[in-house]
């Protein structure tokens, strides 16, 4: 390729639900990758507050959680000057395209989503239609921006595959309309597990608070949670079958220090699990400390936050409107 021809930067879109404190899993599985990708790609990020009402929210807490999510992402290093960053409910095209895509998504496809099955079991008294059609809204989020890549943890892979199917189906009927997105799953941290039941993913909806680390937990609390982490009886720090607890701790250590599991095993040769758990806890505390400090500044500065999310929404609306108009025209709607 000639030097004068520049390759167009790929587009990245991702979002996170503002459902209370983010976990170490959210950070290692997704957020820190978002931050790293900002220079290389055209990134667009959102706080997915429309998704969050598939489970009941207390209005006051919900308002706080949305603001906390926005401030915490800035504190992680999302730079709204580089990467438009908005609140999903501020950009009406998401709900509009979601409705349209619902009509191109099959009941059977949605029924197979493991997250729907899990959540409908957990919230058996509120299996609402939104919970069921949630993946079409997620597809709309992604497809509106013609995203090439979507950085997520492994738990969102199935939703990404459905997004691809919906986009391919639509393109098949109307000609190329949507870019077909790929999941971007980081090498380390793609699935951080519960500290108490290390075969399950770490999740903020887990009733046992010792099973998950919140990004805003104090150093004391973080240390306590790691010291209580479930391990095994072998007492050797190495990756192995049946060593889910230690495998998970090695994964966390590897993600926060950028050391390989082999390097970690060598470093802790001859040392017990107590030492290892303390070291992992300390490494996590040090990773989160600067983020927590920045968060405490951002959350006090509501005017700055409002400035950022408003300009993010304006940009997102302009861009997403292009895709929505194209989609509506192809379907046969009459332009305003
Ligand atoms: P959410 O809000 O549950 O999680 C946000 C991101 O964190 C990742 N994650 C994890 N990664 C590793 N280990 C864990 N234990 C762990 N827990 C969570 C998730 O994979 C995700 O990347 N539906 C999405 C939000 C969303 C979205 C989108 C994502 C809405 N629209 C469009 C991408 C593109 C969700 O509920 O993620």
Short mmCIF file of C-alpha atoms and ligand atoms in Angstrom, two decimals:
data_model
loop_
_atom_site.label_atom_id
_atom_site.label_comp_id
_atom_site.label_asym_id
_atom_site.label_seq_id
_atom_site.Cartn_x
_atom_site.Cartn_y
_atom_site.Cartn_z
CA UNK A 1 0.00 0.00 0.00
CA UNK A 2 1.30 3.49 -0.79
CA UNK A 3 2.31 5.55 2.21
CA UNK A 4 -0.21 8.24 1.36
CA UNK A 5 -3.15 5.85 1.60
CA UNK A 6 -4.06 5.58 5.24
CA UNK A 7 -5.99 2.62 6.45
CA UNK A 8 -9.26 3.70 8.07
CA UNK A 9 -9.31 3.10 11.81
CA UNK A 10 -11.70 0.37 12.87
CA UNK A 11 -14.73 1.28 14.96
CA UNK A 12 -15.17 -0.08 18.46
CA UNK A 13 -18.37 0.04 20.49
CA UNK A 14 -19.00 -1.25 23.97
CA UNK A 15 -21.27 -0.56 26.93
CA UNK A 16 -21.79 -1.52 30.55
CA UNK A 17 -24.89 -1.62 32.72
CA UNK A 18 -25.03 0.79 35.64
CA UNK A 19 -26.26 -1.83 38.07
CA UNK A 20 -24.39 -0.74 41.19
CA UNK A 21 -20.66 -0.96 41.86
CA UNK A 22 -18.65 -2.42 39.04
CA UNK A 23 -16.71 -5.56 39.88
CA UNK A 24 -13.10 -6.50 39.38
CA UNK A 25 -14.50 -8.81 36.68
CA UNK A 26 -15.97 -5.83 34.78
CA UNK A 27 -12.64 -4.05 35.05
CA UNK A 28 -10.35 -6.89 34.02
CA UNK A 29 -12.73 -8.46 31.50
CA UNK A 30 -13.80 -5.29 29.75
CA UNK A 31 -13.05 -1.80 31.02
CA UNK A 32 -9.28 -1.86 31.01
CA UNK A 33 -9.37 -3.15 27.43
CA UNK A 34 -11.62 -0.24 26.47
CA UNK A 35 -9.01 2.15 27.84
CA UNK A 36 -6.15 0.45 25.98
CA UNK A 37 -7.98 0.45 22.65
CA UNK A 38 -8.67 4.17 22.55
CA UNK A 39 -5.54 5.19 20.63
CA UNK A 40 -5.61 2.49 18.02
CA UNK A 41 -9.34 2.59 17.16
CA UNK A 42 -12.28 4.94 16.85
CA UNK A 43 -14.01 4.05 20.09
CA UNK A 44 -17.53 4.85 21.25
CA UNK A 45 -18.68 3.85 24.73
CA UNK A 46 -21.94 4.00 26.64
CA UNK A 47 -23.52 3.46 30.03
CA UNK A 48 -26.32 1.01 29.14
CA UNK A 49 -29.06 2.35 31.40
CA UNK A 50 -31.92 1.20 29.16
CA UNK A 51 -30.73 -2.38 29.63
CA UNK A 52 -30.70 -1.98 33.40
CA UNK A 53 -34.49 -1.74 33.85
CA UNK A 54 -34.99 -5.36 32.83
CA UNK A 55 -34.67 -5.83 36.61
CA UNK A 56 -36.48 -3.47 39.02
CA UNK A 57 -34.52 -0.35 39.98
CA UNK A 58 -35.11 2.00 42.88
CA UNK A 59 -35.26 5.45 41.19
CA UNK A 60 -32.96 7.24 43.61
CA UNK A 61 -30.35 4.48 43.65
CA UNK A 62 -30.63 4.10 39.89
CA UNK A 63 -29.91 7.79 39.31
CA UNK A 64 -26.87 7.51 41.57
CA UNK A 65 -25.65 4.33 39.88
CA UNK A 66 -25.80 5.89 36.41
CA UNK A 67 -23.74 8.86 37.57
CA UNK A 68 -21.33 6.58 39.45
CA UNK A 69 -20.89 4.45 36.34
CA UNK A 70 -20.13 7.48 34.20
CA UNK A 71 -17.61 8.91 36.68
CA UNK A 72 -15.97 5.55 37.31
CA UNK A 73 -15.40 4.94 33.61
CA UNK A 74 -13.74 8.33 33.28
CA UNK A 75 -11.62 7.40 36.30
CA UNK A 76 -10.59 4.15 34.57
CA UNK A 77 -9.19 6.25 31.75
CA UNK A 78 -11.96 6.66 29.19
CA UNK A 79 -11.11 9.96 27.53
CA UNK A 80 -14.28 11.57 26.14
CA UNK A 81 -12.21 13.82 23.88
CA UNK A 82 -10.92 10.73 22.08
CA UNK A 83 -13.88 8.41 22.56
CA UNK A 84 -17.42 9.74 22.53
CA UNK A 85 -18.93 8.46 25.77
CA UNK A 86 -22.64 8.81 26.48
CA UNK A 87 -25.61 7.57 28.46
CA UNK A 88 -27.74 5.22 26.36
CA UNK A 89 -31.15 6.69 27.32
CA UNK A 90 -30.00 10.11 26.04
CA UNK A 91 -29.81 8.78 22.48
CA UNK A 92 -33.29 7.80 21.27
CA UNK A 93 -32.10 5.92 18.17
CA UNK A 94 -31.16 2.94 20.38
CA UNK A 95 -34.72 2.21 21.44
CA UNK A 96 -35.97 2.83 17.89
CA UNK A 97 -33.56 0.47 16.17
CA UNK A 98 -34.10 -2.08 18.94
CA UNK A 99 -37.82 -2.20 18.04
CA UNK A 100 -37.01 -2.69 14.39
CA UNK A 101 -34.46 -5.42 15.10
CA UNK A 102 -36.96 -7.20 17.35
CA UNK A 103 -38.92 -7.81 14.18
CA UNK A 104 -35.88 -9.51 12.61
CA UNK A 105 -35.05 -11.66 15.63
CA UNK A 106 -36.62 -15.05 16.18
CA UNK A 107 -38.35 -16.16 19.37
CA UNK A 108 -36.29 -19.35 19.29
CA UNK A 109 -33.01 -17.42 19.12
CA UNK A 110 -33.90 -15.30 22.14
CA UNK A 111 -35.07 -18.39 24.06
CA UNK A 112 -31.62 -19.93 23.71
CA UNK A 113 -29.77 -17.05 25.41
CA UNK A 114 -28.18 -18.40 28.58
CA UNK A 115 -28.33 -14.99 30.25
CA UNK A 116 -32.10 -14.92 29.74
CA UNK A 117 -32.42 -18.40 31.20
CA UNK A 118 -30.26 -17.50 34.22
CA UNK A 119 -31.91 -14.16 34.90
CA UNK A 120 -35.44 -15.47 34.48
CA UNK A 121 -34.66 -18.12 37.07
CA UNK A 122 -33.18 -15.57 39.45
CA UNK A 123 -36.04 -13.09 39.03
CA UNK A 124 -38.88 -15.58 38.58
CA UNK A 125 -41.43 -12.97 39.72
CA UNK A 126 -40.48 -10.54 36.94
CA UNK A 127 -39.75 -12.36 33.69
CA UNK A 128 -40.63 -9.34 31.57
CA UNK A 129 -40.56 -8.92 27.80
CA UNK A 130 -37.58 -6.57 28.08
CA UNK A 131 -35.50 -9.27 29.71
CA UNK A 132 -36.36 -11.52 26.79
CA UNK A 133 -35.67 -9.01 24.00
CA UNK A 134 -32.62 -7.48 25.72
CA UNK A 135 -30.23 -8.91 23.06
CA UNK A 136 -32.01 -6.98 20.27
CA UNK A 137 -31.34 -3.74 22.14
CA UNK A 138 -27.71 -4.77 22.54
CA UNK A 139 -27.56 -5.53 18.80
CA UNK A 140 -29.01 -2.06 18.10
CA UNK A 141 -26.34 -0.44 20.30
CA UNK A 142 -23.59 -2.09 18.31
CA UNK A 143 -25.03 -1.93 14.79
CA UNK A 144 -26.02 1.75 14.99
CA UNK A 145 -22.32 2.68 15.01
CA UNK A 146 -21.27 0.15 12.35
CA UNK A 147 -18.84 -1.27 14.90
CA UNK A 148 -16.12 -3.66 13.70
CA UNK A 149 -15.12 -4.83 17.16
CA UNK A 150 -16.86 -5.13 20.51
CA UNK A 151 -14.64 -5.58 23.57
CA UNK A 152 -16.49 -7.76 26.11
CA UNK A 153 -15.92 -10.57 28.60
CA UNK A 154 -16.73 -14.16 27.62
CA UNK A 155 -20.22 -14.00 29.15
CA UNK A 156 -21.35 -11.62 26.37
CA UNK A 157 -20.08 -13.76 23.50
CA UNK A 158 -23.44 -15.39 22.85
CA UNK A 159 -25.13 -11.99 22.55
CA UNK A 160 -22.45 -10.95 20.08
CA UNK A 161 -23.10 -14.02 17.97
CA UNK A 162 -26.80 -13.21 17.93
CA UNK A 163 -25.99 -9.63 16.90
CA UNK A 164 -24.02 -10.99 13.96
CA UNK A 165 -26.91 -13.26 12.96
CA UNK A 166 -29.42 -10.41 13.09
CA UNK A 167 -27.12 -8.16 11.04
CA UNK A 168 -26.48 -10.87 8.45
CA UNK A 169 -30.19 -11.59 8.18
CA UNK A 170 -31.02 -7.92 7.64
CA UNK A 171 -28.20 -7.51 5.10
CA UNK A 172 -29.44 -10.66 3.36
CA UNK A 173 -32.91 -9.18 2.85
CA UNK A 174 -32.00 -5.54 2.06
CA UNK A 175 -28.38 -5.55 0.88
CA UNK A 176 -25.39 -4.43 2.91
CA UNK A 177 -26.65 -2.17 5.67
CA UNK A 178 -24.73 -3.20 8.78
CA UNK A 179 -21.07 -3.97 9.44
CA UNK A 180 -20.77 -7.46 10.92
CA UNK A 181 -19.04 -7.00 14.28
CA UNK A 182 -16.53 -9.31 15.95
CA UNK A 183 -16.16 -9.84 19.67
CA UNK A 184 -12.85 -8.62 21.07
CA UNK A 185 -12.00 -10.78 24.06
CA UNK A 186 -8.77 -10.00 25.95
CA UNK A 187 -6.27 -12.77 26.69
CA UNK A 188 -6.14 -12.29 30.45
CA UNK A 189 -9.23 -11.58 32.54
CA UNK A 190 -11.89 -12.63 30.02
CA UNK A 191 -13.64 -14.57 32.76
CA UNK A 192 -12.93 -13.57 36.33
CA UNK A 193 -14.66 -16.01 38.68
CA UNK A 194 -16.30 -15.74 42.08
CA UNK A 195 -13.85 -15.85 45.00
CA UNK A 196 -16.23 -18.18 46.85
CA UNK A 197 -17.51 -20.44 44.04
CA UNK A 198 -14.72 -20.23 41.47
CA UNK A 199 -16.57 -22.13 38.74
CA UNK A 200 -19.11 -19.27 38.50
CA UNK A 201 -18.34 -15.85 37.00
CA UNK A 202 -17.75 -13.01 39.45
CA UNK A 203 -21.00 -11.05 39.50
CA UNK A 204 -22.38 -8.11 41.43
CA UNK A 205 -25.73 -9.88 41.68
CA UNK A 206 -24.16 -12.65 43.81
CA UNK A 207 -25.74 -12.54 47.27
CA UNK A 208 -22.46 -13.47 48.97
CA UNK A 209 -20.55 -10.16 49.05
CA UNK A 210 -17.29 -12.04 49.75
CA UNK A 211 -17.51 -13.60 46.30
CA UNK A 212 -16.90 -10.36 44.41
CA UNK A 213 -14.64 -7.36 44.67
CA UNK A 214 -16.19 -3.98 43.90
CA UNK A 215 -13.97 -1.46 42.17
CA UNK A 216 -14.75 1.01 44.96
CA UNK A 217 -14.16 -1.40 47.87
CA UNK A 218 -11.69 -0.05 50.45
CA UNK A 219 -8.23 -1.67 50.65
CA UNK A 220 -9.21 -3.41 53.93
CA UNK A 221 -12.30 -4.95 52.42
CA UNK A 222 -10.39 -6.07 49.32
CA UNK A 223 -7.68 -7.72 51.44
CA UNK A 224 -10.31 -9.50 53.55
CA UNK A 225 -12.10 -10.84 50.50
CA UNK A 226 -8.87 -12.23 49.01
CA UNK A 227 -7.80 -13.78 52.32
CA UNK A 228 -11.16 -15.60 52.44
CA UNK A 229 -10.94 -16.77 48.83
CA UNK A 230 -11.62 -20.48 48.33
CA UNK A 231 -8.55 -22.55 47.32
CA UNK A 232 -7.69 -26.28 47.42
CA UNK A 233 -5.68 -28.63 49.60
CA UNK A 234 -2.62 -29.03 47.36
CA UNK A 235 -0.94 -25.84 48.58
CA UNK A 236 1.05 -25.36 45.35
CA UNK A 237 0.59 -22.15 43.37
CA UNK A 238 0.14 -23.49 39.84
CA UNK A 239 -2.55 -23.73 37.18
CA UNK A 240 -4.16 -27.17 37.29
CA UNK A 241 -7.32 -29.20 36.90
CA UNK A 242 -9.60 -29.12 39.95
CA UNK A 243 -7.78 -26.01 41.21
CA UNK A 244 -10.47 -23.52 40.16
CA UNK A 245 -9.86 -21.15 43.07
CA UNK A 246 -6.09 -20.93 42.50
CA UNK A 247 -6.52 -20.82 38.72
CA UNK A 248 -8.80 -17.82 39.19
CA UNK A 249 -6.36 -16.07 41.55
CA UNK A 250 -3.50 -16.68 39.12
CA UNK A 251 -5.69 -15.27 36.34
CA UNK A 252 -6.38 -12.15 38.40
CA UNK A 253 -2.70 -11.78 39.34
CA UNK A 254 -1.69 -12.22 35.72
CA UNK A 255 -4.21 -9.61 34.55
CA UNK A 256 -3.17 -6.96 37.08
CA UNK A 257 0.62 -7.48 36.85
CA UNK A 258 0.93 -8.52 33.18
CA UNK A 259 3.03 -11.52 34.33
CA UNK A 260 2.39 -14.92 32.78
CA UNK A 261 0.99 -17.77 34.91
CA UNK A 262 4.41 -19.49 34.64
CA UNK A 263 6.19 -16.44 35.99
CA UNK A 264 3.71 -16.28 38.87
CA UNK A 265 4.19 -20.00 39.64
CA UNK A 266 7.98 -19.52 39.72
CA UNK A 267 7.68 -16.47 41.96
CA UNK A 268 5.60 -18.34 44.55
CA UNK A 269 7.47 -21.63 44.52
CA UNK A 270 7.74 -22.97 48.05
CA UNK A 271 5.36 -20.33 49.40
CA UNK A 272 1.92 -21.08 50.85
CA UNK A 273 -1.54 -19.97 49.73
CA UNK A 274 -1.67 -17.41 52.55
CA UNK A 275 1.26 -15.48 51.07
CA UNK A 276 -0.14 -15.78 47.58
CA UNK A 277 -3.61 -14.54 48.52
CA UNK A 278 -2.08 -11.56 50.33
CA UNK A 279 0.05 -10.75 47.28
CA UNK A 280 -2.94 -10.93 44.91
CA UNK A 281 -4.98 -8.71 47.25
CA UNK A 282 -2.18 -6.15 47.43
CA UNK A 283 -1.71 -6.11 43.66
CA UNK A 284 -5.45 -5.51 43.19
CA UNK A 285 -5.48 -2.74 45.82
CA UNK A 286 -2.60 -1.00 44.01
CA UNK A 287 -4.32 -1.35 40.64
CA UNK A 288 -7.56 0.14 41.93
CA UNK A 289 -6.06 2.86 44.16
CA UNK A 290 -5.42 5.51 41.44
CA UNK A 291 -8.79 4.78 39.84
CA UNK A 292 -10.56 5.27 43.19
CA UNK A 293 -8.72 8.56 43.73
CA UNK A 294 -9.71 9.88 40.33
CA UNK A 295 -13.29 8.68 40.86
CA UNK A 296 -13.55 10.70 44.09
CA UNK A 297 -12.66 13.82 42.12
CA UNK A 298 -14.95 13.19 39.18
CA UNK A 299 -18.06 12.32 41.20
CA UNK A 300 -17.89 15.69 42.98
CA UNK A 301 -17.78 17.54 39.69
CA UNK A 302 -21.33 17.11 38.37
CA UNK A 303 -21.05 20.02 35.94
CA UNK A 304 -18.04 18.47 34.25
CA UNK A 305 -19.81 15.10 34.05
CA UNK A 306 -22.90 16.73 32.50
CA UNK A 307 -20.78 18.56 29.93
CA UNK A 308 -19.16 15.29 28.89
CA UNK A 309 -22.26 13.12 28.69
CA UNK A 310 -24.20 15.79 26.82
CA UNK A 311 -21.56 16.23 24.14
CA UNK A 312 -21.13 12.45 23.94
CA UNK A 313 -24.88 12.07 23.33
CA UNK A 314 -24.92 14.75 20.63
CA UNK A 315 -22.15 13.00 18.75
CA UNK A 316 -23.74 9.59 19.18
CA UNK A 317 -27.13 10.84 18.00
CA UNK A 318 -25.69 12.35 14.83
CA UNK A 319 -23.76 9.22 13.97
CA UNK A 320 -26.46 6.72 14.84
CA UNK A 321 -29.14 8.68 12.99
CA UNK A 322 -27.31 7.93 9.73
CA UNK A 323 -27.65 4.20 10.25
CA UNK A 324 -31.23 4.43 11.47
CA UNK A 325 -32.29 6.52 8.44
CA UNK A 326 -30.63 4.06 6.10
CA UNK A 327 -32.40 1.14 7.78
CA UNK A 328 -35.80 2.84 7.68
CA UNK A 329 -35.44 3.77 4.05
CA UNK A 330 -34.54 0.20 3.13
CA UNK A 331 -37.55 -1.18 4.96
CA UNK A 332 -39.85 1.23 3.09
CA UNK A 333 -40.70 3.87 5.66
CA UNK A 334 -41.50 7.34 4.31
CA UNK A 335 -38.85 9.95 5.13
CA UNK A 336 -40.01 12.92 7.28
P1 LIG B 1 -22.35 -6.07 31.94
O1 LIG B 1 -22.79 -4.70 32.35
O2 LIG B 1 -22.91 -7.23 32.69
O3 LIG B 1 -20.78 -6.18 31.99
C1 LIG B 1 -19.93 -5.21 31.39
C2 LIG B 1 -18.71 -5.90 30.81
O4 LIG B 1 -17.99 -6.61 31.83
C3 LIG B 1 -17.76 -7.96 31.42
N1 LIG B 1 -17.78 -8.83 32.61
C4 LIG B 1 -16.82 -9.70 32.93
N2 LIG B 1 -15.66 -10.02 32.32
C5 LIG B 1 -14.87 -10.96 32.92
N3 LIG B 1 -15.19 -11.59 34.08
C6 LIG B 1 -16.36 -11.30 34.73
N4 LIG B 1 -16.65 -11.91 35.87
C7 LIG B 1 -17.23 -10.32 34.14
N5 LIG B 1 -18.44 -9.80 34.51
C8 LIG B 1 -18.76 -8.89 33.56
C9 LIG B 1 -18.91 -8.27 30.46
O5 LIG B 1 -18.58 -9.31 29.59
C10 LIG B 1 -19.07 -6.94 29.75
O6 LIG B 1 -18.17 -6.84 28.68
N6 LIG B 1 -25.22 -6.53 27.89
C11 LIG B 1 -23.98 -5.98 28.41
C12 LIG B 1 -23.89 -4.47 28.30
C13 LIG B 1 -24.13 -3.96 26.93
C14 LIG B 1 -23.21 -4.07 25.83
C15 LIG B 1 -23.86 -3.44 24.73
C16 LIG B 1 -21.93 -4.62 25.71
C17 LIG B 1 -25.22 -3.32 26.48
N7 LIG B 1 -25.08 -3.02 25.17
C18 LIG B 1 -23.23 -3.37 23.47
C19 LIG B 1 -21.30 -4.54 24.44
C20 LIG B 1 -21.96 -3.92 23.36
C21 LIG B 1 -23.86 -6.35 29.87
O7 LIG B 1 -24.84 -6.61 30.53
O8 LIG B 1 -22.60 -6.26 30.38
#
